[in-house]
Coordinates of C-alpha atoms in Angstrom, one line a residue:
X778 CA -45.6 26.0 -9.1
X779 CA -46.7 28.1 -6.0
X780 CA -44.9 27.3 -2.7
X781 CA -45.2 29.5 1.0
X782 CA -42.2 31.7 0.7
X783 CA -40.6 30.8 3.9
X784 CA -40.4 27.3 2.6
X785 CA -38.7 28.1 -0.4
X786 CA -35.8 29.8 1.9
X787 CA -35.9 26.6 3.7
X788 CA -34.4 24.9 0.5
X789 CA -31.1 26.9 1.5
X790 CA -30.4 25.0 4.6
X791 CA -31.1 22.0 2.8
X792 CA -28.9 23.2 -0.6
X793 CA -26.1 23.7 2.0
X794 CA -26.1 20.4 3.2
X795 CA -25.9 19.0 -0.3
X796 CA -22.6 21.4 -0.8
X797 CA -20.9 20.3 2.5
X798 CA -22.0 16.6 1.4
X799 CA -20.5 17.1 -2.0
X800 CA -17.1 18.8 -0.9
X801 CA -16.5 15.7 1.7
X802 CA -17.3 13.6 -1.2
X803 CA -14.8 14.9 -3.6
X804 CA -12.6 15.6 -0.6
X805 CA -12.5 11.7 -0.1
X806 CA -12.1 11.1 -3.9
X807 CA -8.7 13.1 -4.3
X808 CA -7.8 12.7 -0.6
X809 CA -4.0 13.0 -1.0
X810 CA -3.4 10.8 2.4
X811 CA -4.5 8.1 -1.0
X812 CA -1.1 9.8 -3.1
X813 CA 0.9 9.3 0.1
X814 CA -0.3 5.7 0.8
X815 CA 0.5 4.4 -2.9
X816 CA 3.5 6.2 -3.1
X817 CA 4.5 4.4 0.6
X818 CA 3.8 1.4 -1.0
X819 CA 5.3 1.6 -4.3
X820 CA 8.5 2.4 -2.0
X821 CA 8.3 -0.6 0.0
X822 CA 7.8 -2.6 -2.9
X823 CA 10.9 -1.7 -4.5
X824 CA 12.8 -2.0 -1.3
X825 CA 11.4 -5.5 -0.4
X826 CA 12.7 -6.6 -4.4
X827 CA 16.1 -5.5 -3.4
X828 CA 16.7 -7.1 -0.3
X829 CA 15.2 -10.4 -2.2
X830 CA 18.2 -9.8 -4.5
X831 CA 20.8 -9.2 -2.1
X832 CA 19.6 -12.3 -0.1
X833 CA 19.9 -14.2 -3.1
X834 CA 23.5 -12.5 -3.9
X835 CA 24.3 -13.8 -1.0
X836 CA 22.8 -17.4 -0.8
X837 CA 24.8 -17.7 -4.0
X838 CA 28.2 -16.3 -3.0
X839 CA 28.1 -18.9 0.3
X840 CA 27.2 -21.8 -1.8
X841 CA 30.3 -20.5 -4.1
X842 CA 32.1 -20.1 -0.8
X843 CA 30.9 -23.7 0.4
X844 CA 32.1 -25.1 -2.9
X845 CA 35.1 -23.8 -3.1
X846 CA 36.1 -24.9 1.0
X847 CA 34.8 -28.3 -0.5
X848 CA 37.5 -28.1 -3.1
X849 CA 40.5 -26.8 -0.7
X850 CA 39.5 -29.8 1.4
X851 CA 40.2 -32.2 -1.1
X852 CA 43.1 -30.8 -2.6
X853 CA 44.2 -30.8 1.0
X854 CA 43.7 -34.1 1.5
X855 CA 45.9 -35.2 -1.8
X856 CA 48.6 -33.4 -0.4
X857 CA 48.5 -35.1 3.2
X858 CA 47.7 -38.5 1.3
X859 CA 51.2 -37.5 -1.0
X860 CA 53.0 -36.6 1.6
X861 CA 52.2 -39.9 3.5
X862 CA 53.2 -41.6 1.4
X863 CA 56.5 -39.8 0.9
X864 CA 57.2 -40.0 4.6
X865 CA 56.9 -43.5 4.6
X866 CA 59.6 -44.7 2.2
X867 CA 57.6 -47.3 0.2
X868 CA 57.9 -45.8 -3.1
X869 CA 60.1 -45.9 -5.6
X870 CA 62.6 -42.7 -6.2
X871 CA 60.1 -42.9 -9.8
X872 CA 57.3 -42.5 -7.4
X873 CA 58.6 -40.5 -5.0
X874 CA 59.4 -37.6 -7.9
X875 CA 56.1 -37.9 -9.2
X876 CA 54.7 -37.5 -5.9
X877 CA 57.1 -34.2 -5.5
X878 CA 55.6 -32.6 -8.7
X879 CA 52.0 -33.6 -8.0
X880 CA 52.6 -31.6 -4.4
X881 CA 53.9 -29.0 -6.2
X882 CA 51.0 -28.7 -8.7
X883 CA 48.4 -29.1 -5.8
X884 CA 50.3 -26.3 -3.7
X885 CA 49.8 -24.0 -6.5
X886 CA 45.8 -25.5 -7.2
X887 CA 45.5 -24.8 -3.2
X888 CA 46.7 -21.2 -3.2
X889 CA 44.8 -20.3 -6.5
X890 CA 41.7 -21.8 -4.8
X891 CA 42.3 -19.8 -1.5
X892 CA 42.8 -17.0 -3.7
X893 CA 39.6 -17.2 -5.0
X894 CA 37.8 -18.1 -1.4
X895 CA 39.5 -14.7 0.1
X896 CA 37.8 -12.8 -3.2
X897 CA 34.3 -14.4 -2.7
X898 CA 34.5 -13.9 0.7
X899 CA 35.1 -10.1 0.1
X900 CA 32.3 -10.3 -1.9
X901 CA 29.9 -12.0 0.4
X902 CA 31.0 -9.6 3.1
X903 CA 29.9 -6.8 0.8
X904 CA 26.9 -8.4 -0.4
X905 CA 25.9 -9.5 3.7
X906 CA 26.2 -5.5 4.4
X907 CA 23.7 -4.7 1.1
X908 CA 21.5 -7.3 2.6
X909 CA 21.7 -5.7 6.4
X910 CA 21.2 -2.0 4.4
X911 CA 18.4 -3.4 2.3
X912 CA 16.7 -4.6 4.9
X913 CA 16.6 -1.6 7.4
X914 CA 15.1 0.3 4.3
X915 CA 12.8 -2.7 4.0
X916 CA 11.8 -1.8 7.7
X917 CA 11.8 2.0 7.3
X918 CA 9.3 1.6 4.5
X919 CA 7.2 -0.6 6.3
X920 CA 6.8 1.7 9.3
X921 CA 6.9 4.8 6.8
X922 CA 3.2 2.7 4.9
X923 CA 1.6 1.9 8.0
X924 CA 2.4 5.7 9.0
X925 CA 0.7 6.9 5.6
X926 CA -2.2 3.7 6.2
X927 CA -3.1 5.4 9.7
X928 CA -3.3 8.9 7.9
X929 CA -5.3 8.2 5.4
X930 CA -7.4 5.7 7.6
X931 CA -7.8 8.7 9.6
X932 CA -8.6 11.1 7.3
X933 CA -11.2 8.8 6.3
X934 CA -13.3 8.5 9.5
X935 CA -12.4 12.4 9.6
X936 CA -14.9 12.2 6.7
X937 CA -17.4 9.1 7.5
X938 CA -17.9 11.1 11.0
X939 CA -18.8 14.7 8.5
X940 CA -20.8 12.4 5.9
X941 CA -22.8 11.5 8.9
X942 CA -23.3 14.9 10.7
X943 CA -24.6 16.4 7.5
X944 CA -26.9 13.8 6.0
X945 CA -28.6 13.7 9.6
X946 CA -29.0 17.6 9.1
X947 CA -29.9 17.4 5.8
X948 CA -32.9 14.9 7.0
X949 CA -33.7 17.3 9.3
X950 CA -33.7 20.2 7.0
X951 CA -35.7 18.2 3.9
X952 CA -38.2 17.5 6.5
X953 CA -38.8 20.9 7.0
X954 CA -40.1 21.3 3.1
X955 CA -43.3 19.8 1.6
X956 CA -43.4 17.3 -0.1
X957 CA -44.0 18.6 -3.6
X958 CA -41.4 21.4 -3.5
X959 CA -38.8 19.0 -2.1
X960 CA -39.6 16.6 -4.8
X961 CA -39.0 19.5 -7.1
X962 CA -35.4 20.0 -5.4
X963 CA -34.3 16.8 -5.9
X964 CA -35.2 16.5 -9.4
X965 CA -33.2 19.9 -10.4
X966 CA -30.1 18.3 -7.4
X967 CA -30.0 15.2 -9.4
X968 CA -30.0 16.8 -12.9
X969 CA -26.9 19.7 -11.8
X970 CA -25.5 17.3 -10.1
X971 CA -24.9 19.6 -7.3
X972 CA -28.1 21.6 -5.3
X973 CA -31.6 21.6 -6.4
X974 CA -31.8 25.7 -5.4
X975 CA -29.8 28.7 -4.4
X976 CA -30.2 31.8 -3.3
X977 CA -30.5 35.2 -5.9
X978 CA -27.8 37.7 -4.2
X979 CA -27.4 41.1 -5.7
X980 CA -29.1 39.9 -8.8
X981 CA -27.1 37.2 -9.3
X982 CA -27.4 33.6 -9.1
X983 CA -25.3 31.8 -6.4
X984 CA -25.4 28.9 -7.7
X985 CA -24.3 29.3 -11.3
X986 CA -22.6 33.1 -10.5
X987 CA -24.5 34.4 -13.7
X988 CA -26.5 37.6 -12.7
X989 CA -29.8 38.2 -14.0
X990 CA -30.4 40.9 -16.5
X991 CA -33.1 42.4 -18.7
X992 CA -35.9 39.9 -19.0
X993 CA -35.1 37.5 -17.0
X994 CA -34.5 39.7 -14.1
X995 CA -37.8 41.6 -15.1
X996 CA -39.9 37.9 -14.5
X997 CA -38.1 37.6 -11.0
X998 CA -38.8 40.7 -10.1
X999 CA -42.8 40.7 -11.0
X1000 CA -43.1 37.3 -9.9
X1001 CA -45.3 36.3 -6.5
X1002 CA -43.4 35.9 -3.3
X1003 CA -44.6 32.7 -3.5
X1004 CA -44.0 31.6 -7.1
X1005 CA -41.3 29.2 -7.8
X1006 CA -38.5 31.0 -10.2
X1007 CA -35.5 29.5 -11.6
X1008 CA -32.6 30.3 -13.1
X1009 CA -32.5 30.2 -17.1
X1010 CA -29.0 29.2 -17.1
X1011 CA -28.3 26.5 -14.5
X1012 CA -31.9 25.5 -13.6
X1013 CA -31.9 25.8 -9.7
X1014 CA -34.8 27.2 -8.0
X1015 CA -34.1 31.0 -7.3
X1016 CA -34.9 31.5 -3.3
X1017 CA -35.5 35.5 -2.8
X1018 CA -34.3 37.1 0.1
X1019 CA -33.9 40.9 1.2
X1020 CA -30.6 40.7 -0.1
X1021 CA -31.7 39.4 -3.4
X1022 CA -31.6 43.2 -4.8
X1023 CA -34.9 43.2 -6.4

């Protein structure tokens, strides 16, 4: 295939374009804003599961708490009912002893039941301060995600806005080539994966780095100005220029 040899060195501004355009895209595929906003995440997660444990430490030490007022209460209540009917001398001395060691027994029920409300409460003082701790991580991972969100969402217009720029002046450029060697150039892009040409340097490829030797370099060297060589090894289309070192 015969193109004008200017046209061919147009396939570098074009092949340039196609490098910046891959580098944003594989920029945007291990864009480590992405690590930062998953690990923010993962933090927050954990944080939100332990304050929903604390609270629930807590919900259960207050109903403990509320249960054990509820008992207090009533043995409370025994004791005034007892000593009522102590104080009003309507019982019989057989009575009035059994009434004696019942108050006795609920003194001791009462104190070992207060005993056990001052420990929960200790508890659910402790547990309320996990919860308040908890919670202000909760937050602080909360603001720490959307601080990684806004990163990342800015890092990724940082890279929409550069997708743009280039594929506009890669337009530009591939309308710059004809048809036929452009067709050419996008055939060999989409089979490397990468650019459809690059430029021969000081003998060497600069799109695979392997210099050209012997025959190879021979066949570039004889060729036309305006034949279309490529490169035995990666395929591209070799564009010649005075630094090629032919």
């Amino acid at each position: 295939m015969k193109a004008d040899h200017f046209d061919q060195q147009k396939l570098l501004a074009l092949a340039a374009e196609d490098v910046a355009l891959g580098q944003l895209a594989h920029r945007r595929r291990t864009l480590p804003e992405n690590a930062a906003v998953e690990a923010a995440a993962e933090s927050e997660r954990e944080l939100a599961a332990a304050a929903v444990r604390a609270e629930t430490e807590v919900r259960d030490l207050q109903r403990e708490v509320k249960r054990l007022e509820g008992d207090v209460e009533t043995v409370r209540a025994r004791a005034a009912r007892d000593q009522g009917l102590l104080d009003s001398g309507s019982v019989s001395a057989k009575q009035m002893t059994d009434l004696q060691h019942e108050m006795q027994s609920l003194a001791r029920r009462q104190t070992d039941l207060e005993d056990q409300e001052l420990e929960l409460m200790e508890q659910l003082e402790t547990a309320e301060a996990a919860l308040a701790e908890a919670r202000r991580g909760q937050e602080t991972a909360q603001a720490e995600l959307e601080r990684a969100r806004k990163l990342r969402d800015d890092a990724l217009a940082d890279i929409a806005d550069g997708t743009a720029q280039h594929e506009a002046a890669r337009t530009e450029a591939a309308a710059r080539i004809p048809a036929d060697l452009l067709a050419l150039y996008e055939r060999i892009r989409t089979q490397t994966g990468g650019t459809g040409a690059a430029v021969l340097k000081a003998r060497q490829c600069q799109g695979c780095r392997i210099e050209l030797f012997g025959k190879e370099l021979a066949t570039v060297r004889n060729a036309d100005p305006h034949e279309v060589v490529r490169c035995d090894n990666c395929g591209r289309i070799l564009v010649r220029t005075a630094e090629s070192g032919l």
